[in-house]
XYZ file of C-alpha atoms in Angstrom:
593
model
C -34.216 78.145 4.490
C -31.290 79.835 6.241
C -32.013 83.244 5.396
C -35.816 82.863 6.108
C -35.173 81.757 9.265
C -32.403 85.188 9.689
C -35.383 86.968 8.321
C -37.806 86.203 10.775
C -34.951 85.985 13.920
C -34.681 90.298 13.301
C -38.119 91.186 13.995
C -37.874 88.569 16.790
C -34.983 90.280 18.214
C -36.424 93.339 18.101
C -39.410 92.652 19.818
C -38.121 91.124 22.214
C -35.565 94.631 23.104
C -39.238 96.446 22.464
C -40.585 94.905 25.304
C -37.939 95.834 28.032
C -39.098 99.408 27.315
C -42.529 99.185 26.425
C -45.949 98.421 27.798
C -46.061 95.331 26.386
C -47.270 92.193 28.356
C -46.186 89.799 31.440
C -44.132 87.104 32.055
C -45.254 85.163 35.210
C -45.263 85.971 39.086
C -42.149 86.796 40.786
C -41.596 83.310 42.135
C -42.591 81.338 39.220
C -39.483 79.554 37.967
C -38.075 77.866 34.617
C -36.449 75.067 35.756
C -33.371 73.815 33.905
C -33.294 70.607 32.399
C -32.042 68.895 35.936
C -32.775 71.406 38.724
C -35.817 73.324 40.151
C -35.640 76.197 42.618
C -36.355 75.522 45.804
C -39.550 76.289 47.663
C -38.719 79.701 49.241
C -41.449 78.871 52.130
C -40.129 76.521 54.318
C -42.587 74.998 57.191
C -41.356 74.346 60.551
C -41.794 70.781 61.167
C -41.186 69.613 64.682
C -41.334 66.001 63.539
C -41.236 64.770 59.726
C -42.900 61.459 57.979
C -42.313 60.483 54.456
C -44.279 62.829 52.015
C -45.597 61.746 48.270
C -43.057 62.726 45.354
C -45.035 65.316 43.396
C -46.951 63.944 40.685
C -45.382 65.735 37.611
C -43.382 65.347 34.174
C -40.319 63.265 35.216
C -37.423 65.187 34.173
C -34.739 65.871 32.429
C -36.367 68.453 30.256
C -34.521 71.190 28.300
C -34.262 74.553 29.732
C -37.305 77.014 29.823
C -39.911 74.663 28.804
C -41.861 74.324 32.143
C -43.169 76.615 34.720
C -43.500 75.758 38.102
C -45.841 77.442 40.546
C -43.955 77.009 44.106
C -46.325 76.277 47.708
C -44.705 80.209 47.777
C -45.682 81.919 44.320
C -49.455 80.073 45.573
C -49.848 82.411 48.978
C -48.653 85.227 47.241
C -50.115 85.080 43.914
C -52.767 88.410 42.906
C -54.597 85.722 41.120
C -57.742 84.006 42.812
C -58.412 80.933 40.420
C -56.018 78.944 38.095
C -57.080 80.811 35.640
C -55.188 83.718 36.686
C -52.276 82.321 37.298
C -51.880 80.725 33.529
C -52.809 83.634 32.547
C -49.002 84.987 33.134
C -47.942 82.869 30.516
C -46.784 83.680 27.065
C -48.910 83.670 24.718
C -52.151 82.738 26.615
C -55.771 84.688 26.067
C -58.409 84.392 28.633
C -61.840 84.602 27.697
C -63.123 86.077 30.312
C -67.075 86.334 30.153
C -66.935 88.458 33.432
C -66.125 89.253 37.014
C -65.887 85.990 39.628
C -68.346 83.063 38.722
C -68.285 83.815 35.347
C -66.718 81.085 32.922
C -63.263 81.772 31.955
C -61.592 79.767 29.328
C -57.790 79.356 28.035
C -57.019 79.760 24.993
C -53.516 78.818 23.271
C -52.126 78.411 20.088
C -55.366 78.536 17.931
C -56.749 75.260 19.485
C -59.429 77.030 21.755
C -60.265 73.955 24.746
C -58.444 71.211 23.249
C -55.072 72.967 23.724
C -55.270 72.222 27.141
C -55.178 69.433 29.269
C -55.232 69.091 33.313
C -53.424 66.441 35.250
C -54.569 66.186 38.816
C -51.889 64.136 40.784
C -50.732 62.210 37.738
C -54.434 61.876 36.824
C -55.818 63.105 33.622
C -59.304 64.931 34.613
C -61.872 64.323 31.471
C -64.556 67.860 31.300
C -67.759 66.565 32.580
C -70.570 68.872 32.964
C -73.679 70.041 30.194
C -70.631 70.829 27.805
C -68.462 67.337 28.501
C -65.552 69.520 25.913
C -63.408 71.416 27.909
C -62.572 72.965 31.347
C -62.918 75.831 32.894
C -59.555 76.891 35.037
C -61.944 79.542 36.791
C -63.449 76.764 38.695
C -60.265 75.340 40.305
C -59.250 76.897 43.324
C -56.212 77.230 44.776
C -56.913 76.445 48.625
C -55.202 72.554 48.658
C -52.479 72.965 45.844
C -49.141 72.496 46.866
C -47.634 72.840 43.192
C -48.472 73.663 39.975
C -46.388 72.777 36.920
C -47.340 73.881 32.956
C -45.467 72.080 30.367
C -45.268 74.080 27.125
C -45.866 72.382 24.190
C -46.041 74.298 20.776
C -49.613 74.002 20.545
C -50.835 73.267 23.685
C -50.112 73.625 27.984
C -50.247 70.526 29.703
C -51.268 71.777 33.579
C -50.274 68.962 36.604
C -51.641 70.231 39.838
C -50.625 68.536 43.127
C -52.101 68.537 45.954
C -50.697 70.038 49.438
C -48.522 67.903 50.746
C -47.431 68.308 54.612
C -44.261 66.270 56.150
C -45.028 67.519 59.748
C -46.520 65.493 62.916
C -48.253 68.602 64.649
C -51.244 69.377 63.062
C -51.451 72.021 60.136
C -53.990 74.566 59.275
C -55.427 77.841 56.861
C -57.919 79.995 56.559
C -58.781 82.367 54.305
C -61.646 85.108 53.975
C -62.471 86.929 51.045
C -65.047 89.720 49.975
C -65.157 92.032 47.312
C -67.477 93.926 44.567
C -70.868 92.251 43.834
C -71.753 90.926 47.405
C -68.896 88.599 46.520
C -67.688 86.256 50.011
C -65.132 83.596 49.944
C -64.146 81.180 52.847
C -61.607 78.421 52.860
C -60.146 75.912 55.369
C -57.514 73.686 55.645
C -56.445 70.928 58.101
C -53.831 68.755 57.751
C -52.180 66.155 59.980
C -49.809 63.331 60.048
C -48.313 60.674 62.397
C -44.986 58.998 63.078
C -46.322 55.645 61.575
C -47.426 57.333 57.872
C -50.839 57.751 58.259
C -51.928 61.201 56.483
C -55.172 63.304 57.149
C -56.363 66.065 54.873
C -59.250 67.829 54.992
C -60.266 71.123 52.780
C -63.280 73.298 52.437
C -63.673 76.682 49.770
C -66.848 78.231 49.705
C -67.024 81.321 46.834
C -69.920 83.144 46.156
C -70.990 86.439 43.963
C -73.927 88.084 42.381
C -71.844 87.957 38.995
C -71.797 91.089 36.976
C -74.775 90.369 34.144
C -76.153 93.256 35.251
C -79.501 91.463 36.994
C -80.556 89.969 40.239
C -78.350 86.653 39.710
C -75.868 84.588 41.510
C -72.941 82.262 41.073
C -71.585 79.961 44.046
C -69.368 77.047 43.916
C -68.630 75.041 46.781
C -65.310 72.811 47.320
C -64.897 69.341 49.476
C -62.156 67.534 49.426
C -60.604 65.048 51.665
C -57.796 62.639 51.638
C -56.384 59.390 53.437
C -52.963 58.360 52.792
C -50.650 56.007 54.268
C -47.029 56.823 53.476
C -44.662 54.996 55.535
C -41.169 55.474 53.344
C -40.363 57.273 50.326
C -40.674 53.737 48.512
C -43.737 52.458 49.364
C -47.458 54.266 50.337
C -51.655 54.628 48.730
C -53.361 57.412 49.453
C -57.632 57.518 48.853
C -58.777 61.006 47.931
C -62.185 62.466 46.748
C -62.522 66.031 45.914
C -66.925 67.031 45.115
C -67.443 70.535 43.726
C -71.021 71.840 43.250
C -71.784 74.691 40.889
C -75.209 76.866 41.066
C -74.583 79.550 37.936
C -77.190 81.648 36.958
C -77.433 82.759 33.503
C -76.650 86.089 31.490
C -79.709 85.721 29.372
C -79.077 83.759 26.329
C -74.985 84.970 26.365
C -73.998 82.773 29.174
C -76.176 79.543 30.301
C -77.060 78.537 33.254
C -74.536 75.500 34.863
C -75.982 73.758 38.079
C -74.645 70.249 39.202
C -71.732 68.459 41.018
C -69.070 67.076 40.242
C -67.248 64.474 42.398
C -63.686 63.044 41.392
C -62.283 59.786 43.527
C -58.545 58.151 43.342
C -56.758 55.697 44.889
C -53.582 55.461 44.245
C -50.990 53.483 45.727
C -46.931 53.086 44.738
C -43.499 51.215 45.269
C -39.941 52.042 44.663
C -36.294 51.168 44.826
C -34.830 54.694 46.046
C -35.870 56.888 48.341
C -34.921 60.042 46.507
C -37.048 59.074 43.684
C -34.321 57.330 41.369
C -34.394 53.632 40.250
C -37.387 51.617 39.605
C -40.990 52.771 40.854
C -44.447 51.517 39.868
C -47.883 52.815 40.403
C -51.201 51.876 40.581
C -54.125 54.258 39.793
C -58.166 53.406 40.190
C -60.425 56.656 39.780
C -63.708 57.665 39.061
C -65.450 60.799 37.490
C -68.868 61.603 37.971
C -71.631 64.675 37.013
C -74.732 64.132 39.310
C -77.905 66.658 40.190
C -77.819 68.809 36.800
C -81.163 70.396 36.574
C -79.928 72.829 33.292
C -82.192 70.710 30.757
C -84.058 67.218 30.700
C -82.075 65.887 28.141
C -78.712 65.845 30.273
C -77.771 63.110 31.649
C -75.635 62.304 34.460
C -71.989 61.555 33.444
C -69.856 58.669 35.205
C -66.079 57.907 33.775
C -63.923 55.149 35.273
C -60.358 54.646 34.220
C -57.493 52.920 35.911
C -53.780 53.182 35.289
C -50.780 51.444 35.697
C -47.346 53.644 35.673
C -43.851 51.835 35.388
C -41.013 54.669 35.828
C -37.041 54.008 35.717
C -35.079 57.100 36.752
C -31.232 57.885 37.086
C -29.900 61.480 37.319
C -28.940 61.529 33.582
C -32.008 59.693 31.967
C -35.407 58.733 32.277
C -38.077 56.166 30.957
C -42.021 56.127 32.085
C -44.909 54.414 30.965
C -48.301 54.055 31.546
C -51.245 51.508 29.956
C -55.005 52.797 30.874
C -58.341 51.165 30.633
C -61.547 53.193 30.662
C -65.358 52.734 30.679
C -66.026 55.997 28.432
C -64.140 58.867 26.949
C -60.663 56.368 26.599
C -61.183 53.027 26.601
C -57.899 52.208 26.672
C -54.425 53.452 25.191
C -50.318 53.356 26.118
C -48.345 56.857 27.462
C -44.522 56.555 26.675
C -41.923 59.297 27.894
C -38.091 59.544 28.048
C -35.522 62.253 28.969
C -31.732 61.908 28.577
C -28.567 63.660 29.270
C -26.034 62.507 26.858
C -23.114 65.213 27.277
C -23.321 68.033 29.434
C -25.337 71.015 27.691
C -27.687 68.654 25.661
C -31.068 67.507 27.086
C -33.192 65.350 24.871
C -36.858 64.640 25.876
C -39.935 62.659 24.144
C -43.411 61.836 24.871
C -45.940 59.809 22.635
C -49.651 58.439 23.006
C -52.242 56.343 21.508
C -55.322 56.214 23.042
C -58.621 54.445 22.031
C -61.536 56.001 22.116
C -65.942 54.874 21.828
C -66.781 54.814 18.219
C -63.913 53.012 16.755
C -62.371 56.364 16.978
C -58.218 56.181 17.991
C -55.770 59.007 18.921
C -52.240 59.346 18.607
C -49.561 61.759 18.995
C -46.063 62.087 19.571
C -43.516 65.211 21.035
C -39.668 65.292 20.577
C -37.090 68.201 22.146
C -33.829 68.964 21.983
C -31.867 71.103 24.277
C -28.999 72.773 23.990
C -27.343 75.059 26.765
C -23.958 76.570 27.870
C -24.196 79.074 30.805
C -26.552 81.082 30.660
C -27.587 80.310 27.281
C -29.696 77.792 25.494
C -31.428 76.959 22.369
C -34.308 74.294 22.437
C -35.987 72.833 19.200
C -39.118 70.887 19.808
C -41.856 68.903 17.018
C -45.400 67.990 18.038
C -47.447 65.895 15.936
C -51.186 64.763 16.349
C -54.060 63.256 15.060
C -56.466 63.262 17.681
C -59.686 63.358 18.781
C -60.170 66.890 20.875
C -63.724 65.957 22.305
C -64.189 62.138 23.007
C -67.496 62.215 24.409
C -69.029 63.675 21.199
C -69.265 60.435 18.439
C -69.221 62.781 15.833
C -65.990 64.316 16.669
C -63.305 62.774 14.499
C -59.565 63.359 14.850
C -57.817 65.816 13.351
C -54.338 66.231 12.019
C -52.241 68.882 12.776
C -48.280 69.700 13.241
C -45.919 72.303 15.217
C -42.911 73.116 15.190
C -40.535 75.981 17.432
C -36.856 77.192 18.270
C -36.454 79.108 21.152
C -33.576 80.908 22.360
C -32.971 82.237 25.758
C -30.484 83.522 28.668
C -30.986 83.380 32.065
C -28.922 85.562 34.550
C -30.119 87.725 37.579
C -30.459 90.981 36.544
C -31.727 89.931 32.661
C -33.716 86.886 31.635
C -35.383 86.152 28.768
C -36.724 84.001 25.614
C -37.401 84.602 22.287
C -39.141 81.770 19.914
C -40.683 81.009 16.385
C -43.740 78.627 16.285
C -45.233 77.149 13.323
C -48.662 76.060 13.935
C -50.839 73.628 11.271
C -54.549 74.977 10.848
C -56.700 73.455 13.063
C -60.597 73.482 13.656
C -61.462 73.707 17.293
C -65.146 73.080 18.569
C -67.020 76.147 20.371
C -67.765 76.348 24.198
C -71.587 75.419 24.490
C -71.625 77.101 27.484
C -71.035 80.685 25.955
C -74.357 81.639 23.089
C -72.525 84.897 22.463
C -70.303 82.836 20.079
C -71.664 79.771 18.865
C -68.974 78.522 16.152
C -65.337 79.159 15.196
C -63.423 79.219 11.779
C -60.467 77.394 11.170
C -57.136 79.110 11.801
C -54.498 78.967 9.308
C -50.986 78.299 9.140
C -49.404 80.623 11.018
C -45.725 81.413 11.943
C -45.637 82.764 15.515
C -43.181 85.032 17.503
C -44.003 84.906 21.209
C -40.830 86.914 23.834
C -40.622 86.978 27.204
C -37.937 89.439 29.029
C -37.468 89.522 32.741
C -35.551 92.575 34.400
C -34.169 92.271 38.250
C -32.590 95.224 38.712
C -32.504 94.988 42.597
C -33.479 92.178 44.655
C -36.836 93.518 45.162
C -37.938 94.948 42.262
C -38.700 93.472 39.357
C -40.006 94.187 35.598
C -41.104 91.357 33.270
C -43.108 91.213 29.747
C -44.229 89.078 27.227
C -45.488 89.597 23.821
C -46.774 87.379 21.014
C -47.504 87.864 17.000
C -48.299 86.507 14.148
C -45.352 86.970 11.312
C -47.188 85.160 8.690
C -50.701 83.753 8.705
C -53.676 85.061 10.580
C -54.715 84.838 14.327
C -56.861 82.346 15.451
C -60.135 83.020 16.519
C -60.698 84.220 19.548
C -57.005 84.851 20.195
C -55.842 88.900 19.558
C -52.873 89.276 16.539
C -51.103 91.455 18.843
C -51.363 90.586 22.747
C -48.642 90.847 25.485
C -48.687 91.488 29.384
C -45.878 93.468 31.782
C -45.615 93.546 35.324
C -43.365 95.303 38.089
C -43.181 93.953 41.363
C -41.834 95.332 44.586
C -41.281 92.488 47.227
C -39.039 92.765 50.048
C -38.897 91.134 53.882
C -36.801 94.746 54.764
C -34.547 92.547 56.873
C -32.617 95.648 58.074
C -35.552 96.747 59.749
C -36.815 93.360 60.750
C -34.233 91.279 61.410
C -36.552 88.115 62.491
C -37.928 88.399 58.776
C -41.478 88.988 60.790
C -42.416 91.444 57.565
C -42.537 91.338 53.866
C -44.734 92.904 51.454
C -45.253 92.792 48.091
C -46.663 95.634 45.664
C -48.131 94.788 42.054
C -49.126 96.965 39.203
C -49.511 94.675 35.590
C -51.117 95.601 32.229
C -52.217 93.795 29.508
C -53.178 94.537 26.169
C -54.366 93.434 22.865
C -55.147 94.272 19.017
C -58.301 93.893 17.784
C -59.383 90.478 16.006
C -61.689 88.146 15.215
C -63.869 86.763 18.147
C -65.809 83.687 16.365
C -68.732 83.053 14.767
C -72.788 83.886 15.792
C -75.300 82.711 13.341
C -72.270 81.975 11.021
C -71.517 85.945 10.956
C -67.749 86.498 11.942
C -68.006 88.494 15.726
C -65.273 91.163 15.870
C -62.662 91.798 18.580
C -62.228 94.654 20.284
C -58.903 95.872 21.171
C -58.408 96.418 25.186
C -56.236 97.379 27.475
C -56.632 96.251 31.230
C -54.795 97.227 34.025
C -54.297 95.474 38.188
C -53.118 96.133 40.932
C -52.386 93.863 44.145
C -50.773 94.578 47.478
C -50.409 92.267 50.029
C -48.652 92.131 53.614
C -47.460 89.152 55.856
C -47.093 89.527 59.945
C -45.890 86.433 61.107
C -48.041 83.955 59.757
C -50.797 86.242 59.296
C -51.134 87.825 55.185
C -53.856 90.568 54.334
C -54.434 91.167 50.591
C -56.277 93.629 48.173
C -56.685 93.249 44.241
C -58.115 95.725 41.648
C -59.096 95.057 38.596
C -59.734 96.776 35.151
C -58.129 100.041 37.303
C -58.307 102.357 34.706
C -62.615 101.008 33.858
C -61.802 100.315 30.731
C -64.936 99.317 28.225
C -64.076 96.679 25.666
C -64.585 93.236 26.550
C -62.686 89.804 26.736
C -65.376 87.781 24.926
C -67.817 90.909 22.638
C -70.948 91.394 24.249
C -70.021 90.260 27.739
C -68.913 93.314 29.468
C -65.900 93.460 31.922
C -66.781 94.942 35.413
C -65.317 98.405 35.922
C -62.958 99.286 39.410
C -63.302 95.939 40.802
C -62.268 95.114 44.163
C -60.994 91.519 46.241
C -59.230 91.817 49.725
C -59.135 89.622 52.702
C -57.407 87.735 54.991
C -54.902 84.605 54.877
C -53.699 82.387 57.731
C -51.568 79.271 57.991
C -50.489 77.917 61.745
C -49.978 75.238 63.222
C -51.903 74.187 65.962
């Protein structure tokens, strides 16, 4: 066993020194961070708060985790991120493929570790959001905007990302705002608003709009448009007590691409109330919290035999905290999807330079149909060093609302290694993934089935170079050692960056300036796409190349993105072509009023 592992650890290493030199992928934005298993980087944008109220604890894992196994989108990485959607942003993670079925509008769907949709799941606020729609599988990340996200944190599992967005959180009693305008290639407009305000006694106000709208790129007189509400009252009067209501309605109006891409028109409309109580106000001892919410699809006109779609769930979350250790739970009841189940997780420092962390679930679902599934991790770490071990077990269900879906079984396993310093960072890891069958995306008739991947060993590297405080060079590249890639999902893949970013504080001194310069590449081998008609659909290999500039005056950012620079020809998903030269730029403004 010891010398298979030395085996594999060479090639590792050497990939890993391959992609400091070579065009080989990209790590993540400039100010996403790894946090370490106690501390996270603190936001880099600061507001100026003339008065400040009591502001919601974000809504993610509960640490401590082990080094390098979460990255967290700052309020800061957000305004200056190239990326327009989610999607883009966990895009810039290791080992993730996008299938892309075109420019803006277009559905654009994660895929990790072999498990297509069901290696993803989103959290909004604490709240797991079930897919709803004609599919009711699995989301699509190209329909969440960015506008009223104050954080974004991806956990990192071996075969899957767990993805906790929070919203914008302001701690200020004068009155916040931003606006944003967007246009590009394809008649494409985007408009978003902000407004957020808060008063001495608690009570929060937030109010968002994002309007985005494009003739696609299907090559025919179509459209896509998707329009954003969302609104929120919350009463926060400590750090140890508060409830907040919040409802958040998105519409969709999707033409089709023939019979490649179908048509998606209806609305979807998420509610939560929340409300919570603690014994610390910096988020240690005892807190409990309370969770009703409701999920609805309403007004789909794609065919007469969908129906609309309502699923209510409540939760109730029981957390003890200290800064060496951790405990959480949460029991949930549910009219559809889960009808009810138990969430367990714990985190504990027992020396310095070990972190242990856990997480397990069982979760009942219609049909007599049960999940479970359980996550261990151990962390070790001296310096700037640290080696982290984690095991992820589950037999699950990966699409509830089908009855015919039964759970599958399935196990991973990696070791990562990794340094962190300021002019070199970077990991290195082996992942062994079971095989694992995942279900197609009904919304895409360009590929209609997949096969089942095998067992696979995986190397996936990151390296991130800082030779100067504003300039930076990061990759990432991932491969199969042994086994086969997973449909959909190229055998060799990676992404690099550089990034110039600097506030020239010589020249002014007020820090009035900065700008920040982009060029990234990404590339891939070709594979195996899927199935259509039961035929296997190949894989092109690609390489795509963006660029991204963007100033702030003041308060005041203008922005401009290119994509596919270079027009290059091969597709994400075969048979949906990529736009050629396309262009974004606009306008960004935050103030307060």
């Amino acid at each position: 066993m010891t010398r298979r592992i030395h085996t594999l650890l060479i090639p590792a290493l050497a990939i890993l020194a391959s992609t400091a030199t070579a065009s080989a992928g990209i790590a993540q934005d400039t100010t996403v961070v790894h946090p370490d298993s106690v501390t996270t980087e603190p936001d880099t944008l600061l507001p100026v708060l003339h008065h400040t109220v009591a502001v919601s604890a974000p809504a993610v894992p509960p640490g401590p985790l082990p080094p390098g196994t979460r990255y967290t989108f700052t309020r800061d990485s957000l305004l200056w991120t190239a990326g327009v959607t989610l999607t883009d942003l966990i895009a810039t993670i290791p080992g993730v493929y996008v299938a892309r079925a075109g420019f803006l509008g277009q559905p654009e769907y994660i895929q990790y570790a072999g498990r297509a949709g069901a290696g993803i799941q989103i959290f909004w606020d604490g709240l797991p959001l079930p897919a709803l729609g004609a599919d009711s599988l699995f989301h699509d990340l190209g329909r969440v905007n960015l506008t009223y996200l104050e954080r974004i944190d991806v956990v990192v599992l071996p075969s899957g990302l767990d993805i906790y967005l929070v919203s914008k959180e302001y701690g200020g009693t004068q009155p916040r705002s931003f606006l944003r305008v967007m246009a590009g290639a394809f008649s494409t407009g985007a408009y978003a608003g902000l407004f957020q305000k808060r008063w001495p006694s608690g009570l929060g106000l937030d109010l968002a709009a994002d309007f985005v709208g494009t003739e696609g790129s299907g090559g025919m007189a179509r459209s896509d448009q998707t329009f954003d509400l969302w609104g929120r009252l919350k009463w926060i009067p400590s750090q140890r007590t508060g409830a907040s209501y919040q409802v958040r309605r998105q519409s969709h109006d999707r033409d089709a691409v023939g019979d490649d891409v179908r048509e998606r028109r209806g609305a979807r409309t998420d509610y939560i109330f929340s409300m919570f109580a603690g014994t610390g106000d910096d988020g240690m001892g005892f807190r409990s919290e309370a969770i009703l919410a409701t999920s609805a699809w309403s007004s789909d006109s794609t065919a007469v035999d969908t129906l609309d779609q309502t699923v209510r769930q409540a939760r109730l979350k029981l957390r003890y905290m200290t800064p060496n250790w951790t405990v959480a739970a949460t029991g949930m009841l549910g009219d559809a999807r889960v009808l009810s189940g138990v969430d367990g997780r714990i985190g504990w420092v027992p020396i310095p330079g070990v972190v242990l962390a856990g997480d397990a679930y069982w979760h009942r679902h219609e049909g007599k149909r049960t999940s479970v599934g359980a996550h261990g991790t151990v962390g070790l770490y001296a310096g700037p060093f640290s080696v982290v071990g984690d095991v992820q077990f589950g037999d699950a269900v990966q699409a509830p609302a089908i009855l015919a879906d039964s759970a599958q079984r399935a196990v991973a396993q990696s070791i990562r290694t990794g340094i962190e310093t300021r002019p070199l960072a970077g990991h290195v890891a082996l992942v062994r993934r079971d095989a694992f069958l995942p279900l197609p995306y009904a919304e895409l008739g360009v590929i209609d089935g997949f096969d089942s991947s095998t067992a696979a060993t995986y190397v996936v590297a990151d390296v991130k170079l800082q030779s100067s405080r504003a300039l930076t060079l990061e990759a990432w590249y991932s491969t199969p050692t042994q086994g086969e890639a997973p449909n959909l999902q190229p055998p060799k893949h990676g992404r690099a960056q550089i990034t110039f970013r600097s506030k020239f504080w010589r020249t002014f001194r007020s820090g009035a300036f900065d700008l920040k310069v982009q060029v990234a590449m990404e590339y891939w081998s070709p594979g195996t796409a899927g199935l259509a008609g039961g035929n296997p659909v190949e894989l092109e290999g690609a390489k795509y190349y963006e660029g991204f500039i963007q100033f702030e005056i003041a308060s005041f950012q203008g922005f401009w993105n290119l994509r596919n620079m270079l027009n290059s020809e091969d597709p994400y998903i075969p048979g949906l072509a990529y736009p050629k030269s396309v262009q974004t730029f606009g306008v960004k403004w935050e103030f307060s009023n």
